[in-house]
Amino acid sequence: MDVFMQGFSAFFTLSSFLFMNIGLLLGLIFGAIPGLTVILCIVLFLPFTYTMGPIDSFMFLLGIYCAGGYGGSISAILINTPGTPHATATMADGYALTKQGRSKKALNIALQASTFGGMASALTLLFFAPQVAKFAQKMGTPEYFLVCLFGLTVIAGVSGKSLIKGIISGAVGLFISTIGLDPMTGSTRYIFKNINLYSGFDLVICLIGLFALSEVLSKSKKSNQVTLSSLDEVKQESGHITAKEYKRMSLPALFSAVVGIIIGIIPGTGASMASFVSYDRVKAMSKHKQEFGSGSIEGIAAAETANNAVTGATLIPLLTMGIPGDGVAAIMLGALMINGLTPGPNLFAKHGVTMYAIMIGLIFVNLFMYLQGKTLTKYFARVVSIPVSILTPIIVIFCFAGAFSVNNSLFDVRVTLAFAVIAYVFSKLGFSTIPILLGLVLGDITEENFRRSLILSDGSWSIFAQSPISIAFLVIIALTVVLIVRGKIIESKQ
Amino acid sequence: MLSLILVCSVVLILQEAIKIVRKQPIEVVMLDVLTEIRAIIILVLLLLYALLIPFFGFIVTSMLFALAMLGFFRVKRWWYYLIVALSALLIGLLFQVVLNVRLP
C-alpha cells in the first residue's frame, strides 16, 4: 500500500496530465484518419519522449495507444473505412447505423464501450501485475528463456494466412537482431567490416522503416477523399442510449472485456484478434443474430470493448517480465530502456513506485479519453478528410528527422529506407511484417537467456526442464504448437 | 537462423510445386505495373532525399522533397504546396529547437 501511495503521488503531477492529453489527442487524430495507424503515430512521436521522464513518456505513449483504439471507430462508423485495422469489426454495424441516421448513437456506444474496456483492463493490470511480478521474480534464466520461446511460438500462429511465411518473417526478425556484437563473447557478427553496423540496428530505426516509410511506398495511389454527407447528420439526433439498450449491451460488453484482457496478456496477439474473436462469440450467443452486420448495438459494444480491453493487459507481460505483447508494447519497451529502467523480473522490485505510477496513470488515461472523445468527436469527423497528398510528405519528413535523431547519423536514415523496401516487398508477397518486429524485439532477450542458461549448466540442455515452472512452460509451448498446427490443417482443408 | 529461413523457403516452394503438379488452384500475386512504377518513383524520390541532405541541409531538402511529392501526386491547389513547405520548416525547427537535435 505504501508503494501504491508513493506511485500515486509520483504520477499526480501537472506534466503527466499534460502529456497524457497531448498523447490522447494525437492518438484520436491518427486513429481516425484511415491509413494512419497507432503504431505509426507512436513511431513518429517516439523521439519526443527521449527528453521526458519515464512516467511522462509512458503517459504520452499510453494516451496515443488508448485513444487510437477508439479513434479508429470514428472513421469506421462515419465513412465505412476502418481508421485502424482493429476497427474493422466495428465497421459493418457502425456504418449501418450511420445510414439509418443514428451515427451519434453509434459513436456514443463506441466511446463508452472503449472506455469500459480500457478501464477494466487498467484495473486488471493494477491488481494482477504485482502478483505476476512476484511470481516472475522466482524465475531464473532458463524459465525466462522459455517465456520468450512461448512468445515466439505464438507469433508464428497468429501471423497471416500461411504458417510457413509467418515462420520465415519471424526468422528474418531474429536474424536482424543478431547483427552487431555478440552479447556473450563480444565478437562481431554479420557486420562485413562496416563500422556503422557495430552496435546492430536500433529498434526505432527498424520500426520507422518497417511500419512508417513502407506505408508511404504502398500509399502511392490510394486517395481518401470522401463525401462528407454523413457528417452533417451527426448533429441532428440526440444519440441518447436508453436503459433498455444498456441492459442489452452489458453482458456482451462484460464478456468482450474478459476476452480482450485474456488475448491481451498472450504475447504476439493483438487488438484486431480480440475484437474479431469477441464479435464472433457475442454474435453466436446473441438472441438478435440477424441484426449483426446491419446495425447491431451489441456488435459495436463487443468489438470496441474488446479492442480497448487489450491495452492494459498487454502491459502485464511487458512490465513484469519485459516481454512485449504487440508492436506498440515493443516500442514502449524501448521507452523503458531509454529511461534506464531495465525490463525484466526485477523491474517491480527496483522501480516499484514508477510502475505503480504508470498503472494508476492508465486509469486516468481512460478517463480523459472519455472526456476528450465526448467533446471532440464532432470535430474529428472533419479530420477524417485530410487528403493523403498532404499527409504523405509530412510523414516522410517526420520519419527522416526521427531516424536521424536516434544516433545523429545519416547512415540510419538510409537503413530505414532499406527496411521500408523490405517491408514493401514482403507485404506484396503476402508475408506479414509483425513477426519480423516481434522477432527483432524478442531476439536479444531470448538469445541472452538461452546462452546464459547453457553456460550455467555447462552446455547441458536438461536445465530447461528442471524446475516445475519450466516444465509447465514446456507443456504450454507444446500445447500451443499442437493447437496452431491443428488449426492451420483444419483451415487448409476447408 | 539463416538455415531455418532456407528450410522454410524450400518447404514453401515444394508446397507450391505439389499444388502445381496436382493442378490445384494456386495463389497468384497480381502486380499492377502502374502501381509498382509509382512505388519505385516514390522510392527514387526518397533516395534522392536521403542522399541530398548532406549537401543542402535537412530543412531545405525536406522542403524540396515535400514539393516534389506534391508534384508527383499532381496536386493543383497552390495552397497545398504552401502548407507542406511550411510544415517541413516547422518539423525541422521542432527537432532542432525543442528536441535539441543537430540536424545536418
XYZ file of C-alpha atoms in Angstrom:
598
model
C 0.000 0.000 0.000
C 2.934 2.244 0.725
C 4.296 1.857 -2.790
C 0.814 2.459 -4.126
C 0.560 5.886 -2.426
C 4.067 6.827 -3.498
C 3.258 5.815 -7.038
C 0.088 7.866 -6.926
C 1.920 10.982 -5.833
C 4.674 10.392 -8.407
C 2.020 10.235 -11.097
C -0.111 13.127 -9.868
C 1.791 15.974 -11.491
C 0.731 18.600 -13.982
C 3.162 17.337 -16.604
C 1.781 13.788 -16.655
C -1.731 15.127 -17.200
C -0.456 17.449 -19.909
C 1.445 14.789 -21.845
C -1.378 12.307 -21.369
C -3.822 14.659 -23.047
C -1.453 15.552 -25.877
C -0.999 11.813 -26.461
C -4.748 11.221 -26.408
C -5.327 13.991 -28.923
C -2.661 12.638 -31.279
C -3.998 9.102 -30.863
C -7.528 10.207 -31.719
C -6.320 12.052 -34.833
C -4.094 9.226 -36.069
C -6.684 6.606 -35.224
C -9.417 8.494 -37.019
C -7.544 9.075 -40.291
C -7.691 5.935 -42.424
C -4.218 4.767 -43.399
C -2.535 6.218 -40.338
C -2.158 3.606 -37.635
C -1.479 3.787 -33.933
C 1.937 2.195 -34.368
C 2.835 4.823 -36.987
C 1.843 7.582 -34.579
C 3.906 6.109 -31.762
C 6.939 5.582 -34.004
C 6.747 9.158 -35.297
C 6.487 10.762 -31.884
C 8.860 8.460 -30.034
C 11.831 10.854 -30.409
C 9.879 13.413 -28.372
C 9.797 11.103 -25.374
C 13.588 10.919 -25.158
C 13.703 14.134 -23.187
C 10.785 13.293 -20.864
C 10.994 11.222 -17.679
C 9.723 7.636 -17.597
C 6.292 8.466 -16.191
C 5.643 11.356 -18.565
C 6.734 9.417 -21.609
C 4.576 6.471 -20.638
C 1.544 8.689 -20.113
C 2.169 10.173 -23.559
C 2.532 6.768 -25.254
C -0.390 5.204 -23.381
C -2.539 8.173 -24.352
C -1.788 7.524 -28.020
C -2.317 3.786 -27.575
C -5.693 4.013 -25.862
C -7.133 6.846 -27.920
C -6.063 5.102 -31.113
C -8.235 2.178 -30.072
C -11.281 4.407 -30.018
C -10.249 6.783 -32.833
C -10.305 4.010 -35.407
C -14.000 3.530 -34.851
C -14.825 7.153 -35.747
C -13.980 6.658 -39.412
C -15.318 3.099 -39.379
C -18.691 4.396 -38.267
C -18.837 7.602 -40.307
C -17.270 6.696 -43.650
C -17.213 2.887 -43.646
C -13.396 2.768 -43.649
C -11.605 1.468 -40.562
C -9.200 4.110 -39.264
C -7.114 1.338 -37.722
C -7.151 -2.395 -38.557
C -8.861 -3.373 -35.320
C -11.868 -1.160 -36.030
C -12.824 -3.450 -38.927
C -15.195 -5.451 -36.743
C -16.998 -2.241 -35.758
C -17.394 -1.111 -39.347
C -20.336 -3.177 -40.580
C -22.650 -2.369 -37.676
C -21.408 1.152 -37.132
C -21.835 2.254 -40.723
C -25.239 0.577 -40.910
C -26.358 2.777 -38.012
C -24.940 5.834 -39.792
C -27.016 5.018 -42.853
C -30.058 4.901 -40.584
C -29.116 8.378 -39.373
C -28.051 7.178 -35.951
C -24.301 7.764 -36.216
C -24.199 9.761 -32.999
C -25.608 6.838 -31.097
C -23.065 4.504 -32.707
C -20.212 6.859 -31.768
C -21.528 7.149 -28.212
C -21.689 3.389 -27.838
C -18.203 3.005 -29.279
C -16.785 5.603 -26.896
C -18.482 4.200 -23.815
C -17.566 0.634 -24.738
C -13.946 1.638 -25.383
C -13.746 3.423 -22.051
C -15.331 0.473 -20.255
C -12.916 -1.961 -21.879
C -9.929 0.256 -21.142
C -10.932 0.776 -17.506
C -11.497 -2.938 -16.929
C -8.114 -3.635 -18.459
C -6.353 -0.937 -16.433
C -7.834 -2.286 -13.191
C -6.795 -5.821 -14.127
C -3.288 -4.545 -14.707
C -3.231 -2.786 -11.345
C -4.371 -5.862 -9.433
C -2.625 -8.625 -11.330
C 0.694 -7.151 -12.392
C 2.174 -7.060 -8.855
C 1.144 -10.712 -8.327
C 2.651 -11.765 -11.652
C 5.763 -9.765 -10.800
C 6.151 -11.674 -7.522
C 5.876 -14.894 -9.462
C 8.261 -13.641 -12.145
C 10.931 -12.917 -9.538
C 11.110 -16.613 -8.782
C 12.004 -17.331 -12.385
C 15.602 -17.897 -13.335
C 17.273 -17.552 -16.710
C 16.023 -20.898 -18.109
C 12.407 -20.070 -17.258
C 12.834 -16.637 -18.686
C 14.085 -18.132 -21.938
C 11.051 -20.401 -22.079
C 8.704 -17.426 -21.681
C 10.423 -15.778 -24.660
C 10.175 -19.004 -26.595
C 6.472 -19.094 -25.831
C 6.159 -15.560 -27.227
C 7.971 -16.608 -30.383
C 5.738 -19.675 -30.761
C 2.579 -17.615 -30.599
C 3.871 -15.215 -33.263
C 4.060 -17.959 -35.852
C 0.493 -18.924 -35.155
C -1.228 -15.589 -35.404
C 0.601 -14.097 -38.334
C -1.063 -14.002 -41.690
C -2.528 -16.880 -43.643
C 0.499 -19.096 -44.106
C 2.262 -20.589 -41.104
C 5.481 -21.062 -43.072
C 5.517 -17.464 -44.233
C 4.998 -16.407 -40.621
C 7.966 -18.508 -39.515
C 10.137 -17.030 -42.268
C 9.226 -13.464 -41.234
C 9.911 -14.273 -37.594
C 13.264 -15.805 -38.509
C 14.194 -12.725 -40.554
C 13.465 -10.610 -37.470
C 15.584 -12.880 -35.278
C 18.387 -12.763 -37.834
C 18.387 -8.967 -37.913
C 18.596 -8.939 -34.117
C 21.832 -10.969 -34.242
C 23.634 -8.343 -36.331
C 26.257 -6.486 -34.319
C 28.191 -7.502 -31.255
C 27.719 -10.931 -29.746
C 26.230 -10.305 -26.246
C 28.331 -13.038 -24.593
C 31.723 -13.030 -26.252
C 31.814 -9.557 -27.768
C 32.856 -10.803 -31.182
C 31.218 -9.228 -34.218
C 28.533 -10.882 -36.318
C 27.408 -10.117 -39.880
C 28.843 -6.618 -39.904
C 31.038 -7.017 -43.007
C 33.619 -4.602 -41.626
C 31.079 -1.786 -41.678
C 31.643 0.316 -38.583
C 28.025 1.566 -38.634
C 26.763 -1.961 -38.016
C 28.910 -2.377 -34.925
C 26.124 -1.908 -32.391
C 23.449 -3.552 -34.522
C 20.276 -1.880 -35.674
C 18.420 0.318 -33.250
C 14.840 -0.888 -32.769
C 13.352 2.510 -33.540
C 15.231 2.730 -36.833
C 13.847 -0.641 -37.916
C 10.347 0.315 -36.827
C 10.348 3.586 -38.730
C 11.317 1.710 -41.878
C 9.050 -1.297 -41.423
C 5.895 0.439 -40.325
C 6.057 4.089 -41.315
C 8.065 4.523 -44.506
C 6.775 1.297 -46.089
C 3.255 2.695 -45.700
C 4.333 5.668 -47.774
C 5.514 3.403 -50.580
C 2.258 1.499 -50.697
C 0.197 4.659 -50.461
C 1.340 5.826 -53.873
C -2.104 5.610 -55.352
C -4.892 5.419 -52.846
C -6.751 8.584 -52.043
C -9.066 9.040 -49.152
C -11.256 11.800 -50.497
C -14.624 11.077 -49.011
C -18.026 12.561 -49.189
C -18.907 14.310 -46.007
C -22.645 13.995 -46.380
C -22.925 11.772 -43.358
C -21.155 14.290 -41.153
C -23.938 16.860 -41.175
C -26.376 14.336 -39.861
C -24.266 13.802 -36.765
C -25.607 16.917 -35.147
C -29.295 16.269 -35.667
C -30.040 13.292 -33.500
C -29.592 13.156 -29.754
C -27.570 9.944 -29.608
C -29.195 9.032 -26.335
C -28.792 5.418 -25.228
C -31.806 4.062 -23.337
C -31.661 1.966 -20.197
C -33.030 -0.971 -22.148
C -30.202 -0.738 -24.631
C -27.646 -0.550 -21.831
C -29.142 -3.719 -20.418
C -28.842 -5.443 -23.786
C -25.221 -4.428 -24.193
C -23.996 -5.020 -20.661
C -23.475 -8.774 -20.921
C -21.731 -8.713 -24.345
C -19.514 -5.862 -23.151
C -18.545 -7.704 -19.972
C -17.810 -10.869 -21.934
C -15.744 -8.975 -24.514
C -13.768 -7.244 -21.796
C -12.736 -10.635 -20.411
C -11.874 -11.947 -23.889
C -9.882 -8.806 -24.680
C -7.937 -8.997 -21.430
C -7.052 -12.670 -21.902
C -5.970 -12.127 -25.518
C -4.019 -9.054 -24.471
C -1.963 -10.991 -21.921
C -0.815 -13.558 -24.509
C 2.249 -12.193 -26.322
C 2.024 -11.973 -30.082
C -1.694 -11.375 -30.244
C -3.361 -8.041 -30.555
C -6.381 -5.794 -30.648
C -7.582 -6.977 -34.068
C -7.744 -10.548 -32.909
C -9.538 -9.559 -29.707
C -12.214 -7.562 -31.496
C -12.898 -10.257 -34.081
C -13.000 -13.113 -31.595
C -15.376 -11.361 -29.217
C -17.558 -10.060 -32.060
C -17.900 -13.627 -33.314
C -18.620 -15.080 -29.882
C -21.135 -12.400 -28.956
C -22.881 -12.924 -32.281
C -23.120 -16.650 -31.622
C -24.568 -16.051 -28.153
C -26.933 -13.235 -29.038
C -30.712 -13.501 -29.285
C -30.677 -10.932 -32.099
C -28.298 -12.680 -34.509
C -30.000 -11.276 -37.601
C -29.158 -7.731 -36.500
C -25.397 -8.325 -36.647
C -23.886 -6.664 -39.685
C -26.849 -4.384 -40.162
C -26.558 -2.068 -37.200
C -26.400 -4.157 -34.055
C -25.564 -2.133 -30.960
C -24.289 -5.275 -29.266
C -21.832 -5.821 -32.102
C -20.320 -2.361 -31.725
C -20.184 -2.688 -27.964
C -18.462 -6.085 -28.194
C -15.842 -5.111 -30.764
C -14.975 -1.787 -29.160
C -14.837 -3.100 -25.608
C -12.532 -5.899 -26.689
C -10.024 -3.811 -28.610
C -9.572 -1.411 -25.734
C -9.551 -4.177 -23.128
C -6.280 -5.279 -24.730
C -4.473 -2.040 -23.809
C -3.846 -2.628 -20.113
C -3.468 -6.388 -20.394
C -0.572 -6.159 -22.885
C 1.297 -4.209 -20.228
C 1.186 -7.146 -17.798
C 3.862 -9.266 -19.560
C 5.676 -6.063 -20.545
C 6.032 -4.557 -17.091
C 6.507 -7.787 -15.155
C 8.755 -9.771 -17.475
C 9.862 -7.340 -20.163
C 8.066 -9.269 -22.885
C 6.126 -7.101 -25.324
C 2.768 -8.443 -26.442
C 2.456 -6.460 -29.666
C 4.187 -3.817 -31.754
C 3.142 -0.881 -29.609
C 4.265 -2.657 -26.451
C 7.610 -3.359 -28.140
C 8.111 0.364 -28.629
C 7.157 1.029 -25.010
C 9.825 -1.470 -24.015
C 12.273 0.761 -25.852
C 10.914 3.785 -23.986
C 11.558 1.992 -20.684
C 15.149 1.217 -21.621
C 15.866 4.777 -22.746
C 14.928 5.899 -19.245
C 17.309 3.424 -17.648
C 14.633 1.006 -16.471
C 15.890 -2.434 -17.480
C 12.861 -4.549 -18.329
C 12.765 -7.910 -16.618
C 11.602 -9.661 -13.481
C 13.341 -7.172 -11.215
C 11.570 -4.115 -12.596
C 8.880 -4.144 -9.910
C 11.368 -4.681 -7.097
C 13.682 -1.882 -8.198
C 11.275 0.663 -9.671
C 8.023 -0.180 -7.893
C 6.996 3.451 -7.486
C 7.352 4.208 -11.208
C 5.467 1.045 -12.101
C 2.567 1.944 -9.818
C 2.557 5.474 -11.199
C 2.235 4.092 -14.737
C -0.543 1.682 -13.796
C -2.527 4.314 -11.905
C -1.938 6.678 -14.800
C -3.563 4.266 -17.223
C -6.850 4.561 -15.326
C -6.729 8.333 -15.723
C -5.789 7.972 -19.393
C -9.055 6.135 -19.954
C -10.994 8.738 -18.003
C -9.585 11.561 -20.099
C -10.120 9.574 -23.273
C -13.818 9.556 -22.451
C -13.844 13.306 -21.821
C -11.888 14.134 -24.982
C -13.978 11.758 -27.061
C -17.176 13.245 -25.675
C -16.242 16.816 -26.505
C -14.065 16.464 -29.599
C -15.566 13.658 -31.696
C -17.695 16.041 -33.747
C -14.588 17.944 -34.813
C -12.630 14.788 -35.558
C -15.253 13.892 -38.107
C -13.609 16.613 -40.223
C -10.061 15.358 -39.605
C -11.005 12.144 -41.387
C -10.988 14.035 -44.679
C -7.411 15.397 -44.701
C -6.007 14.436 -48.138
C -3.260 11.820 -48.428
C -1.169 14.049 -50.691
C -0.546 16.479 -47.835
C -0.039 13.809 -45.178
C 2.477 11.670 -47.054
C 5.336 14.194 -47.386
C 4.845 15.275 -43.783
C 5.064 11.676 -42.570
C 8.255 11.139 -44.557
C 9.916 14.244 -43.130
C 8.957 13.124 -39.621
C 10.378 9.660 -40.313
C 13.679 11.022 -41.574
C 14.097 13.521 -38.774
C 13.161 10.844 -36.228
C 15.552 8.283 -37.704
C 18.358 10.804 -37.749
C 17.765 11.934 -34.171
C 18.270 8.450 -32.669
C 22.046 8.384 -33.203
C 22.628 11.640 -35.082
C 23.618 9.569 -38.077
C 22.627 9.734 -41.729
C 23.503 6.069 -42.085
C 20.424 5.270 -40.002
C 18.255 7.228 -42.419
C 19.454 5.005 -45.249
C 18.851 1.918 -43.091
C 15.199 2.916 -42.609
C 14.870 3.186 -46.380
C 16.227 -0.350 -46.773
C 13.766 -1.628 -44.184
C 10.931 0.176 -45.938
C 11.758 -1.622 -49.194
C 11.973 -4.991 -47.384
C 8.604 -4.433 -45.732
C 7.038 -3.329 -49.017
C 8.261 -6.401 -50.919
C 7.241 -8.678 -48.032
C 3.722 -7.298 -47.924
C 3.401 -7.678 -51.709
C 4.298 -11.357 -51.383
C 1.841 -11.983 -48.581
C 4.307 -12.013 -45.699
C 3.231 -10.230 -42.545
C 5.696 -7.721 -41.073
C 4.515 -8.135 -37.466
C 6.555 -11.363 -36.933
C 9.686 -9.507 -38.082
C 9.055 -6.926 -35.398
C 8.462 -9.487 -32.665
C 11.498 -11.489 -33.758
C 13.548 -8.321 -33.565
C 12.268 -7.415 -30.123
C 12.392 -10.851 -28.557
C 15.605 -11.867 -30.333
C 18.077 -10.258 -27.949
C 16.382 -11.342 -24.712
C 15.821 -14.880 -25.996
C 19.415 -15.312 -27.078
C 20.901 -13.875 -23.922
C 18.850 -16.063 -21.606
C 19.332 -19.147 -23.734
C 23.101 -18.830 -23.749
C 23.329 -17.805 -20.131
C 21.346 -20.902 -19.123
C 23.631 -23.121 -21.169
C 26.661 -21.563 -19.507
C 25.096 -22.215 -16.079
C 24.506 -25.853 -16.959
C 27.815 -26.362 -18.776
C 26.044 -26.958 -22.053
C 23.500 -29.456 -20.795
C 20.008 -28.932 -22.208
C 18.359 -30.545 -19.184
C 18.457 -27.186 -17.400
C 15.325 -26.210 -19.370
C 13.304 -28.987 -17.722
C 14.486 -28.831 -14.124
C 12.086 -26.614 -12.207
C 8.292 -27.124 -12.092
C 7.829 -23.675 -13.710
C 9.968 -24.692 -16.688
C 8.079 -27.924 -17.127
C 4.764 -26.061 -17.007
C 6.016 -23.660 -19.690
C 7.276 -26.537 -21.842
C 3.848 -28.153 -21.662
C 2.167 -24.867 -22.588
C 4.519 -24.392 -25.540
C 3.925 -27.947 -26.767
C 0.159 -27.456 -26.449
C 0.286 -24.176 -28.368
C 2.296 -25.730 -31.183
C -0.195 -28.603 -31.441
C -3.158 -26.197 -31.395
C -1.638 -23.885 -34.004
C -0.671 -26.687 -36.369
C -4.053 -28.373 -35.967
C -5.835 -25.080 -36.592
C -3.840 -24.498 -39.762
C -4.501 -28.025 -41.038
C -8.246 -27.665 -40.490
C -8.111 -24.252 -42.170
C -6.309 -25.599 -45.241
C -8.753 -28.491 -45.615
C -11.706 -26.141 -45.874
C 18.549 -18.710 -38.205
C 19.565 -18.425 -41.843
C 19.227 -22.175 -42.264
C 15.713 -22.045 -40.800
C 14.789 -19.401 -43.363
C 16.268 -21.623 -46.070
C 14.395 -24.737 -44.893
C 11.086 -22.880 -44.692
C 11.603 -21.387 -48.120
C 12.271 -24.817 -49.592
C 9.119 -26.174 -47.905
C 7.133 -23.260 -49.301
C 8.458 -23.867 -52.815
C 7.735 -27.607 -52.535
C 4.212 -26.860 -51.326
C 3.536 -24.715 -54.350
C 5.181 -27.266 -56.645
C 2.891 -30.004 -55.325
C -0.087 -27.738 -55.903
C 1.009 -27.126 -59.487
C 1.565 -30.842 -60.116
C -1.832 -31.695 -58.669
C -3.375 -28.842 -60.659
C -4.889 -27.292 -57.534
C -5.710 -23.604 -57.625
C -2.596 -21.616 -56.698
C -2.370 -18.159 -55.319
C -1.074 -15.754 -57.891
C 0.261 -12.360 -56.876
C -1.002 -9.820 -59.337
C 1.227 -6.832 -59.704
C -0.217 -3.765 -61.297
C 2.626 -2.309 -63.334
C 1.430 1.254 -62.858
C 1.244 0.916 -59.063
C 4.710 -0.615 -58.926
C 6.198 2.113 -61.119
C 4.650 4.720 -58.845
C 6.100 2.963 -55.805
C 9.523 2.928 -57.475
C 9.271 6.634 -58.315
C 8.478 7.380 -54.669
C 11.430 5.221 -53.664
C 13.707 7.180 -56.012
C 12.406 10.424 -54.515
C 13.116 9.064 -51.027
C 16.620 8.007 -52.065
C 17.341 11.417 -53.560
C 16.036 12.998 -50.375
C 18.373 10.873 -48.239
C 21.370 11.472 -50.491
C 20.910 15.224 -50.878
C 20.574 16.006 -47.148
C 24.364 16.345 -46.622
C 24.565 18.884 -49.469
C 21.626 21.186 -48.861
C 20.926 20.620 -45.176
C 17.871 18.965 -43.672
C 15.286 21.723 -43.823
C 15.920 22.808 -47.418
C 15.979 19.207 -48.696
C 12.795 18.434 -46.785
C 11.014 21.377 -48.389
C 12.241 20.335 -51.847
C 11.141 16.755 -51.194
C 7.695 17.807 -49.984
C 7.171 19.946 -53.085
C 8.379 17.119 -55.346
C 5.959 14.737 -53.638
C 3.033 17.059 -54.276
C 4.157 17.446 -57.876
C 4.195 13.665 -58.115
C 0.623 13.486 -56.799
C -0.281 16.112 -59.436
C -1.832 18.386 -56.866
C -3.145 21.564 -58.473
C -4.100 23.638 -55.460
C -1.262 26.044 -54.705
C -2.026 26.364 -51.002
C -1.256 22.654 -50.564
C 2.313 23.431 -51.654
C 2.468 26.246 -49.135
C 1.158 24.038 -46.329
C 3.689 21.226 -46.865
C 6.637 23.602 -47.332
C 5.710 25.359 -44.095
C 5.272 22.066 -42.247
C 8.698 20.933 -43.482
C 10.185 24.087 -41.979
C 8.179 23.622 -38.789
C 9.213 19.994 -38.295
C 12.849 20.916 -38.886
C 12.689 23.701 -36.320
C 10.778 21.490 -33.889
C 13.537 18.898 -33.893
C 16.305 21.475 -33.802
C 14.964 23.865 -31.172
C 12.642 21.781 -28.987
C 14.438 18.430 -29.131
C 17.967 19.790 -29.495
C 18.775 17.506 -32.395
C 21.617 18.841 -34.509
C 20.150 18.247 -37.938
C 22.622 18.379 -40.816
